[in-house]
């Protein structure tokens, strides 16, 4: 049975009226399990009107009371963790442990936002001049919006709406139409936590809805996570419309393995970071860079048996499954097309997952694990973000050559180095032109109280996600200069005039 999903506007589930829908698949079976309505400009504009009407009262609510909503939301997320994870896995395909991790990393940002009263405090200077005091305050923007990707349908929406709402804004969430059920559930939970109706709206849609968000004059800021071409499009058009915009794009994350590294440990890290969640992570390691031929040979020898033992299957397989299907048949076709390009361009396919077939799930979107060796920087599998279970090995002759590979790539999201040499690690961290760096840590995603963001063509905008940057992004600073003429006589008595 196919479920017809809704929008969530004004605290109610609202049926779509555009007459357009997107199919939501079960990636394990290939079956359509739901249809998501695709909002028209009129539907988006209506959601913004409802948000704009509700927002002033929410902004006037003191920060401590707004923080209590976040505190209650943390409890509800813990209460419904299993329910959210199951819904997420059913639409995305990732395993239940991965799905719970998705929810957990979002929960941690909600938890951080309990500290909103501290983060929103302004500065004060007493006696800046004769009888003059100066103070600054951070005020909400108004109505804000976020456009989130399919690969983290719980985490990234919470990374955006939690700080936005804690700052006193209303928020319009346009989730991926591929797996929209969890965002709808999150909106319900926020209202159960005490959020007033209209402050968090969920509007499903495609490019028409995105363009309506960009062009709506009431929306003051836009957050986006997705591919670099779309990030550039939203950033350029949004900024041209006078909005505050932060857009996070593609990635090609390198992990450098030095000759002194623990090769077995590095191989374990690469398998988890490269193949976990079927590689559908912007922080996945997709390029291994062993330094020296001997290091490379040892690494490949350690990787092959580990990769060949990976268990691919549906999320219902529990602990017996290492990763699940990719999100759509189109994603599967794109991954396999890039694998073929690697073969055609001369890379050595060491582990070939092209013939993988999941018995009983033949129509699912499963992709077997692939490992390439002797990849060169001119190949498509090196230059493009594959977003699948494919790891490329680029052999470097020296540390400097390995460093240059990562530094010269157009993407600068994350990177890592595995070494026992503290001096090499320190040099790497200081010189690399990439936003998030791991030292013997393969996926260096910062915790909620730091900020998440890459460099180069992985990011557009000057403020990162979550952490202190989020409270800067979702507020404006107002500075007040105040002067009160003195009423003191020469004898030290106050000269107050009576009130009329």
mmCIF file of C-alpha atoms in Angstrom, residues 92-386:
data_model
loop_
_atom_site.group_PDB
_atom_site.id
_atom_site.type_symbol
_atom_site.label_atom_id
_atom_site.label_comp_id
_atom_site.label_asym_id
_atom_site.label_seq_id
_atom_site.Cartn_x
_atom_site.Cartn_y
_atom_site.Cartn_z
ATOM 1 C CA UNK A 92 16.875 5.745 3.150
ATOM 2 C CA UNK A 93 18.148 2.157 3.322
ATOM 3 C CA UNK A 94 20.908 2.640 5.903
ATOM 4 C CA UNK A 95 21.243 0.118 8.713
ATOM 5 C CA UNK A 96 19.480 0.719 12.012
ATOM 6 C CA UNK A 97 22.740 1.502 13.901
ATOM 7 C CA UNK A 98 23.585 4.081 11.204
ATOM 8 C CA UNK A 99 20.057 5.488 11.412
ATOM 9 C CA UNK A 100 20.307 5.815 15.192
ATOM 10 C CA UNK A 101 23.627 7.590 14.731
ATOM 11 C CA UNK A 102 21.907 9.963 12.303
ATOM 12 C CA UNK A 103 19.305 10.854 14.941
ATOM 13 C CA UNK A 104 21.893 10.988 17.733
ATOM 14 C CA UNK A 105 24.137 13.535 15.992
ATOM 15 C CA UNK A 106 21.112 15.736 15.424
ATOM 16 C CA UNK A 107 20.038 15.289 19.024
ATOM 17 C CA UNK A 108 23.444 16.528 20.178
ATOM 18 C CA UNK A 109 22.906 19.842 18.388
ATOM 19 C CA UNK A 110 19.460 20.189 19.979
ATOM 20 C CA UNK A 111 21.201 19.494 23.298
ATOM 21 C CA UNK A 112 23.753 22.225 22.586
ATOM 22 C CA UNK A 113 20.923 24.666 21.882
ATOM 23 C CA UNK A 114 19.733 24.306 25.479
ATOM 24 C CA UNK A 115 22.571 26.793 26.092
ATOM 25 C CA UNK A 116 20.870 29.456 23.946
ATOM 26 C CA UNK A 117 20.578 31.969 26.831
ATOM 27 C CA UNK A 118 24.348 31.965 27.197
ATOM 28 C CA UNK A 119 25.017 32.050 23.432
ATOM 29 C CA UNK A 120 22.635 34.981 22.879
ATOM 30 C CA UNK A 121 24.105 37.267 25.534
ATOM 31 C CA UNK A 122 25.372 40.575 24.205
ATOM 32 C CA UNK A 123 28.261 42.788 25.310
ATOM 33 C CA UNK A 124 28.128 45.823 27.589
ATOM 34 C CA UNK A 125 30.505 48.732 28.135
ATOM 35 C CA UNK A 126 29.788 50.969 31.083
ATOM 36 C CA UNK A 127 31.042 54.547 30.794
ATOM 37 C CA UNK A 128 32.146 54.423 27.173
ATOM 38 C CA UNK A 129 32.054 58.221 27.333
ATOM 39 C CA UNK A 130 30.731 60.935 29.689
ATOM 40 C CA UNK A 131 27.348 59.578 30.686
ATOM 41 C CA UNK A 132 27.456 57.122 27.767
ATOM 42 C CA UNK A 133 26.956 53.356 27.916
ATOM 43 C CA UNK A 134 27.137 50.977 24.972
ATOM 44 C CA UNK A 135 25.656 47.519 24.615
ATOM 45 C CA UNK A 136 24.988 44.992 21.870
ATOM 46 C CA UNK A 137 22.285 42.375 21.519
ATOM 47 C CA UNK A 138 21.653 39.490 19.181
ATOM 48 C CA UNK A 139 18.190 39.476 17.635
ATOM 49 C CA UNK A 140 16.382 36.896 15.521
ATOM 50 C CA UNK A 141 16.276 37.306 11.745
ATOM 51 C CA UNK A 142 12.573 36.430 11.373
ATOM 52 C CA UNK A 143 11.619 33.618 9.008
ATOM 53 C CA UNK A 144 14.505 31.340 8.011
ATOM 54 C CA UNK A 145 14.680 28.281 5.753
ATOM 55 C CA UNK A 146 16.701 25.116 5.218
ATOM 56 C CA UNK A 147 17.023 22.770 2.239
ATOM 57 C CA UNK A 148 18.367 19.419 3.399
ATOM 58 C CA UNK A 149 19.727 16.292 1.642
ATOM 59 C CA UNK A 150 18.571 12.679 1.565
ATOM 60 C CA UNK A 151 21.623 11.156 3.227
ATOM 61 C CA UNK A 152 20.984 12.502 6.746
ATOM 62 C CA UNK A 153 17.237 13.110 6.958
ATOM 63 C CA UNK A 154 17.287 13.541 10.754
ATOM 64 C CA UNK A 155 20.694 15.003 11.568
ATOM 65 C CA UNK A 156 20.989 17.861 9.092
ATOM 66 C CA UNK A 157 17.444 19.213 9.583
ATOM 67 C CA UNK A 158 18.160 19.378 13.325
ATOM 68 C CA UNK A 159 21.536 21.006 12.661
ATOM 69 C CA UNK A 160 19.590 23.806 10.995
ATOM 70 C CA UNK A 161 16.235 24.211 12.700
ATOM 71 C CA UNK A 162 17.382 23.728 16.301
ATOM 72 C CA UNK A 163 19.708 26.766 16.482
ATOM 73 C CA UNK A 164 17.443 28.827 14.221
ATOM 74 C CA UNK A 165 14.447 28.262 16.502
ATOM 75 C CA UNK A 166 16.491 28.628 19.708
ATOM 76 C CA UNK A 167 17.482 32.083 18.447
ATOM 77 C CA UNK A 168 13.824 33.095 18.128
ATOM 78 C CA UNK A 169 13.279 32.518 14.406
ATOM 79 C CA UNK A 170 10.578 30.601 12.584
ATOM 80 C CA UNK A 171 11.908 27.924 10.232
ATOM 81 C CA UNK A 172 10.748 26.506 6.895
ATOM 82 C CA UNK A 173 12.243 23.052 6.279
ATOM 83 C CA UNK A 174 12.350 21.708 2.717
ATOM 84 C CA UNK A 175 13.649 18.132 3.204
ATOM 85 C CA UNK A 176 14.697 15.755 0.466
ATOM 86 C CA UNK A 177 11.692 14.361 -1.358
ATOM 87 C CA UNK A 178 13.445 10.964 -1.333
ATOM 88 C CA UNK A 179 12.996 10.358 2.423
ATOM 89 C CA UNK A 180 10.697 13.006 3.958
ATOM 90 C CA UNK A 181 8.925 11.049 6.701
ATOM 91 C CA UNK A 182 11.417 11.629 9.517
ATOM 92 C CA UNK A 183 11.429 15.440 9.062
ATOM 93 C CA UNK A 184 7.638 15.373 9.396
ATOM 94 C CA UNK A 185 7.984 13.323 12.582
ATOM 95 C CA UNK A 186 10.536 15.796 13.952
ATOM 96 C CA UNK A 187 8.108 18.676 13.449
ATOM 97 C CA UNK A 188 5.467 16.792 15.435
ATOM 98 C CA UNK A 189 7.969 16.146 18.239
ATOM 99 C CA UNK A 190 8.991 19.810 18.403
ATOM 100 C CA UNK A 191 5.386 20.815 19.003
ATOM 101 C CA UNK A 192 4.989 18.076 21.579
ATOM 102 C CA UNK A 193 8.053 19.613 23.250
ATOM 103 C CA UNK A 194 6.190 22.918 23.537
ATOM 104 C CA UNK A 195 7.015 24.767 20.324
ATOM 105 C CA UNK A 196 4.154 27.050 19.237
ATOM 106 C CA UNK A 197 2.334 26.145 16.040
ATOM 107 C CA UNK A 198 3.753 27.744 12.914
ATOM 108 C CA UNK A 199 7.341 28.087 14.126
ATOM 109 C CA UNK A 200 8.560 24.898 12.387
ATOM 110 C CA UNK A 201 6.965 24.163 9.010
ATOM 111 C CA UNK A 202 7.849 21.239 6.733
ATOM 112 C CA UNK A 203 7.175 21.837 3.047
ATOM 113 C CA UNK A 204 8.013 19.010 0.650
ATOM 114 C CA UNK A 205 9.090 19.930 -2.846
ATOM 115 C CA UNK A 206 11.570 19.935 -5.687
ATOM 116 C CA UNK A 207 13.314 22.727 -7.637
ATOM 117 C CA UNK A 208 10.080 24.742 -7.917
ATOM 118 C CA UNK A 209 9.882 24.864 -4.118
ATOM 119 C CA UNK A 210 13.595 25.663 -3.802
ATOM 120 C CA UNK A 211 13.230 28.590 -6.202
ATOM 121 C CA UNK A 212 10.174 29.802 -4.290
ATOM 122 C CA UNK A 213 12.238 29.778 -1.078
ATOM 123 C CA UNK A 214 15.083 31.684 -2.708
ATOM 124 C CA UNK A 215 12.732 34.313 -4.161
ATOM 125 C CA UNK A 216 10.407 34.784 -1.185
ATOM 126 C CA UNK A 217 11.037 38.255 0.255
ATOM 127 C CA UNK A 218 10.012 37.311 3.805
ATOM 128 C CA UNK A 219 12.615 34.542 4.176
ATOM 129 C CA UNK A 220 15.764 36.117 5.595
ATOM 130 C CA UNK A 221 18.259 33.258 5.448
ATOM 131 C CA UNK A 222 18.765 29.921 3.712
ATOM 132 C CA UNK A 223 20.852 26.907 4.695
ATOM 133 C CA UNK A 224 21.626 24.167 2.184
ATOM 134 C CA UNK A 225 23.516 20.869 2.120
ATOM 135 C CA UNK A 226 23.905 18.914 -1.129
ATOM 136 C CA UNK A 227 25.949 18.878 -4.316
ATOM 137 C CA UNK A 228 28.321 21.696 -5.250
ATOM 138 C CA UNK A 229 26.502 22.783 -8.465
ATOM 139 C CA UNK A 230 23.241 23.255 -6.555
ATOM 140 C CA UNK A 231 25.081 24.891 -3.649
ATOM 141 C CA UNK A 232 26.580 27.426 -6.059
ATOM 142 C CA UNK A 233 23.160 28.048 -7.627
ATOM 143 C CA UNK A 234 21.365 28.628 -4.324
ATOM 144 C CA UNK A 235 24.187 30.732 -2.912
ATOM 145 C CA UNK A 236 24.421 32.978 -5.962
ATOM 146 C CA UNK A 237 20.689 33.507 -6.414
ATOM 147 C CA UNK A 238 20.022 33.770 -2.676
ATOM 148 C CA UNK A 239 22.726 36.390 -2.138
ATOM 149 C CA UNK A 240 21.491 38.320 -5.170
ATOM 150 C CA UNK A 241 18.107 38.443 -3.436
ATOM 151 C CA UNK A 242 19.697 39.940 -0.331
ATOM 152 C CA UNK A 243 19.480 36.852 1.874
ATOM 153 C CA UNK A 244 22.003 35.465 4.308
ATOM 154 C CA UNK A 245 23.053 32.105 2.788
ATOM 155 C CA UNK A 246 25.253 29.186 3.835
ATOM 156 C CA UNK A 247 25.630 26.321 1.369
ATOM 157 C CA UNK A 248 27.616 23.129 1.813
ATOM 158 C CA UNK A 249 28.530 21.164 -1.302
ATOM 159 C CA UNK A 250 30.493 18.127 -2.441
ATOM 160 C CA UNK A 251 33.542 16.384 -1.053
ATOM 161 C CA UNK A 252 36.440 14.155 -1.977
ATOM 162 C CA UNK A 253 38.047 13.254 1.312
ATOM 163 C CA UNK A 254 41.632 11.956 1.329
ATOM 164 C CA UNK A 255 43.209 9.808 4.024
ATOM 165 C CA UNK A 256 47.003 9.785 4.014
ATOM 166 C CA UNK A 257 48.682 6.677 5.395
ATOM 167 C CA UNK A 258 52.308 7.276 6.395
ATOM 168 C CA UNK A 259 54.908 4.459 6.373
ATOM 169 C CA UNK A 260 55.054 4.482 10.189
ATOM 170 C CA UNK A 261 51.270 4.075 10.592
ATOM 171 C CA UNK A 262 49.648 0.986 12.076
ATOM 172 C CA UNK A 263 48.506 -0.437 8.734
ATOM 173 C CA UNK A 264 45.928 -2.795 10.212
ATOM 174 C CA UNK A 265 44.392 0.065 12.172
ATOM 175 C CA UNK A 266 44.398 2.261 9.061
ATOM 176 C CA UNK A 267 42.705 -0.483 7.033
ATOM 177 C CA UNK A 268 39.985 -0.887 9.659
ATOM 178 C CA UNK A 269 39.422 2.855 9.620
ATOM 179 C CA UNK A 270 39.236 2.973 5.829
ATOM 180 C CA UNK A 271 36.669 0.195 5.621
ATOM 181 C CA UNK A 272 34.393 1.917 8.123
ATOM 182 C CA UNK A 273 34.883 5.391 6.665
ATOM 183 C CA UNK A 274 34.731 4.347 3.026
ATOM 184 C CA UNK A 275 31.895 1.822 3.010
ATOM 185 C CA UNK A 276 29.752 2.707 6.020
ATOM 186 C CA UNK A 277 26.283 3.964 5.029
ATOM 187 C CA UNK A 278 27.110 2.688 1.504
ATOM 188 C CA UNK A 279 29.485 5.644 1.128
ATOM 189 C CA UNK A 280 26.564 8.094 1.042
ATOM 190 C CA UNK A 281 28.241 10.559 3.413
ATOM 191 C CA UNK A 282 29.889 13.890 2.647
ATOM 192 C CA UNK A 283 32.559 12.966 5.203
ATOM 193 C CA UNK A 284 33.209 9.476 3.807
ATOM 194 C CA UNK A 285 36.815 8.688 2.925
ATOM 195 C CA UNK A 286 36.837 8.035 -0.814
ATOM 196 C CA UNK A 287 40.591 8.352 -1.498
ATOM 197 C CA UNK A 288 43.328 6.435 0.326
ATOM 198 C CA UNK A 289 46.822 7.867 -0.177
ATOM 199 C CA UNK A 290 49.527 5.474 1.054
ATOM 200 C CA UNK A 291 53.014 6.990 1.060
ATOM 201 C CA UNK A 292 55.538 4.701 -0.599
ATOM 202 C CA UNK A 293 55.103 1.499 -2.602
ATOM 203 C CA UNK A 294 55.738 -0.738 0.397
ATOM 204 C CA UNK A 295 53.063 1.061 2.435
ATOM 205 C CA UNK A 296 50.646 0.808 -0.493
ATOM 206 C CA UNK A 297 51.222 -2.926 -0.977
ATOM 207 C CA UNK A 298 50.734 -3.586 2.737
ATOM 208 C CA UNK A 299 47.583 -1.478 2.813
ATOM 209 C CA UNK A 300 45.993 -3.220 -0.172
ATOM 210 C CA UNK A 301 46.840 -6.602 1.363
ATOM 211 C CA UNK A 302 45.056 -5.572 4.585
ATOM 212 C CA UNK A 303 42.085 -3.985 2.823
ATOM 213 C CA UNK A 304 41.102 -6.750 0.408
ATOM 214 C CA UNK A 305 40.044 -9.442 2.924
ATOM 215 C CA UNK A 306 38.222 -6.871 5.034
ATOM 216 C CA UNK A 307 36.281 -5.525 2.059
ATOM 217 C CA UNK A 308 35.469 -8.975 0.729
ATOM 218 C CA UNK A 309 33.920 -9.841 4.105
ATOM 219 C CA UNK A 310 31.576 -6.827 4.123
ATOM 220 C CA UNK A 311 27.954 -7.893 4.528
ATOM 221 C CA UNK A 312 25.534 -5.990 2.327
ATOM 222 C CA UNK A 313 21.809 -6.302 2.940
ATOM 223 C CA UNK A 314 18.527 -4.709 4.042
ATOM 224 C CA UNK A 315 18.278 -2.828 7.318
ATOM 225 C CA UNK A 316 16.018 -5.570 8.632
ATOM 226 C CA UNK A 317 19.098 -7.821 8.729
ATOM 227 C CA UNK A 318 20.165 -6.279 12.037
ATOM 228 C CA UNK A 319 23.732 -6.825 13.194
ATOM 229 C CA UNK A 320 24.375 -9.151 10.261
ATOM 230 C CA UNK A 321 24.477 -6.181 7.835
ATOM 231 C CA UNK A 322 27.387 -3.738 7.465
ATOM 232 C CA UNK A 323 25.714 -1.439 4.967
ATOM 233 C CA UNK A 324 22.488 -1.301 2.982
ATOM 234 C CA UNK A 325 21.348 -0.213 -0.471
ATOM 235 C CA UNK A 326 21.871 3.219 -1.994
ATOM 236 C CA UNK A 327 18.895 5.526 -2.068
ATOM 237 C CA UNK A 328 17.601 5.183 -5.659
ATOM 238 C CA UNK A 329 18.152 3.223 -8.845
ATOM 239 C CA UNK A 330 19.546 6.396 -10.442
ATOM 240 C CA UNK A 331 22.173 6.609 -7.690
ATOM 241 C CA UNK A 332 23.105 2.987 -8.311
ATOM 242 C CA UNK A 333 23.453 3.578 -12.050
ATOM 243 C CA UNK A 334 25.635 6.642 -11.480
ATOM 244 C CA UNK A 335 27.966 4.734 -9.136
ATOM 245 C CA UNK A 336 28.363 1.800 -11.520
ATOM 246 C CA UNK A 337 28.910 4.208 -14.416
ATOM 247 C CA UNK A 338 31.790 5.820 -12.562
ATOM 248 C CA UNK A 339 33.208 2.392 -11.696
ATOM 249 C CA UNK A 340 33.214 1.552 -15.395
ATOM 250 C CA UNK A 341 34.929 4.839 -16.178
ATOM 251 C CA UNK A 342 37.680 3.919 -13.700
ATOM 252 C CA UNK A 343 38.232 0.629 -15.507
ATOM 253 C CA UNK A 344 38.182 2.323 -18.912
ATOM 254 C CA UNK A 345 40.674 4.962 -17.797
ATOM 255 C CA UNK A 346 43.188 2.411 -16.540
ATOM 256 C CA UNK A 347 42.669 2.047 -12.793
ATOM 257 C CA UNK A 348 43.158 -1.426 -11.315
ATOM 258 C CA UNK A 349 39.898 -2.812 -9.915
ATOM 259 C CA UNK A 350 41.113 -4.938 -7.007
ATOM 260 C CA UNK A 351 37.695 -5.716 -5.488
ATOM 261 C CA UNK A 352 34.857 -5.869 -8.017
ATOM 262 C CA UNK A 353 31.344 -5.446 -6.650
ATOM 263 C CA UNK A 354 29.543 -4.990 -9.971
ATOM 264 C CA UNK A 355 27.956 -8.429 -9.981
ATOM 265 C CA UNK A 356 26.639 -8.216 -6.439
ATOM 266 C CA UNK A 357 23.115 -9.616 -6.196
ATOM 267 C CA UNK A 358 21.043 -9.663 -3.019
ATOM 268 C CA UNK A 359 19.034 -12.874 -2.980
ATOM 269 C CA UNK A 360 15.376 -12.116 -2.360
ATOM 270 C CA UNK A 361 15.962 -8.407 -2.989
ATOM 271 C CA UNK A 362 16.846 -8.492 -6.669
ATOM 272 C CA UNK A 363 14.972 -5.240 -7.358
ATOM 273 C CA UNK A 364 16.662 -3.365 -4.529
ATOM 274 C CA UNK A 365 19.314 -0.688 -5.073
ATOM 275 C CA UNK A 366 22.262 -2.640 -3.688
ATOM 276 C CA UNK A 367 25.828 -1.934 -4.806
ATOM 277 C CA UNK A 368 28.679 -4.252 -3.857
ATOM 278 C CA UNK A 369 31.922 -2.833 -2.449
ATOM 279 C CA UNK A 370 34.641 -1.728 -4.893
ATOM 280 C CA UNK A 371 38.340 -1.061 -4.353
ATOM 281 C CA UNK A 372 40.547 0.602 -6.961
ATOM 282 C CA UNK A 373 44.333 0.761 -6.893
ATOM 283 C CA UNK A 374 46.759 2.854 -8.963
ATOM 284 C CA UNK A 375 44.235 5.626 -9.493
ATOM 285 C CA UNK A 376 45.616 8.852 -10.950
ATOM 286 C CA UNK A 377 44.349 12.431 -10.434
ATOM 287 C CA UNK A 378 43.100 12.753 -14.013
ATOM 288 C CA UNK A 379 40.548 9.933 -13.663
ATOM 289 C CA UNK A 380 36.837 10.595 -13.158
ATOM 290 C CA UNK A 381 36.721 8.351 -10.082
ATOM 291 C CA UNK A 382 39.248 10.727 -8.505
ATOM 292 C CA UNK A 383 37.867 14.086 -9.585
ATOM 293 C CA UNK A 384 34.158 13.374 -9.031
ATOM 294 C CA UNK A 385 32.233 12.653 -5.856
ATOM 295 C CA UNK A 386 30.970 9.078 -6.286
#
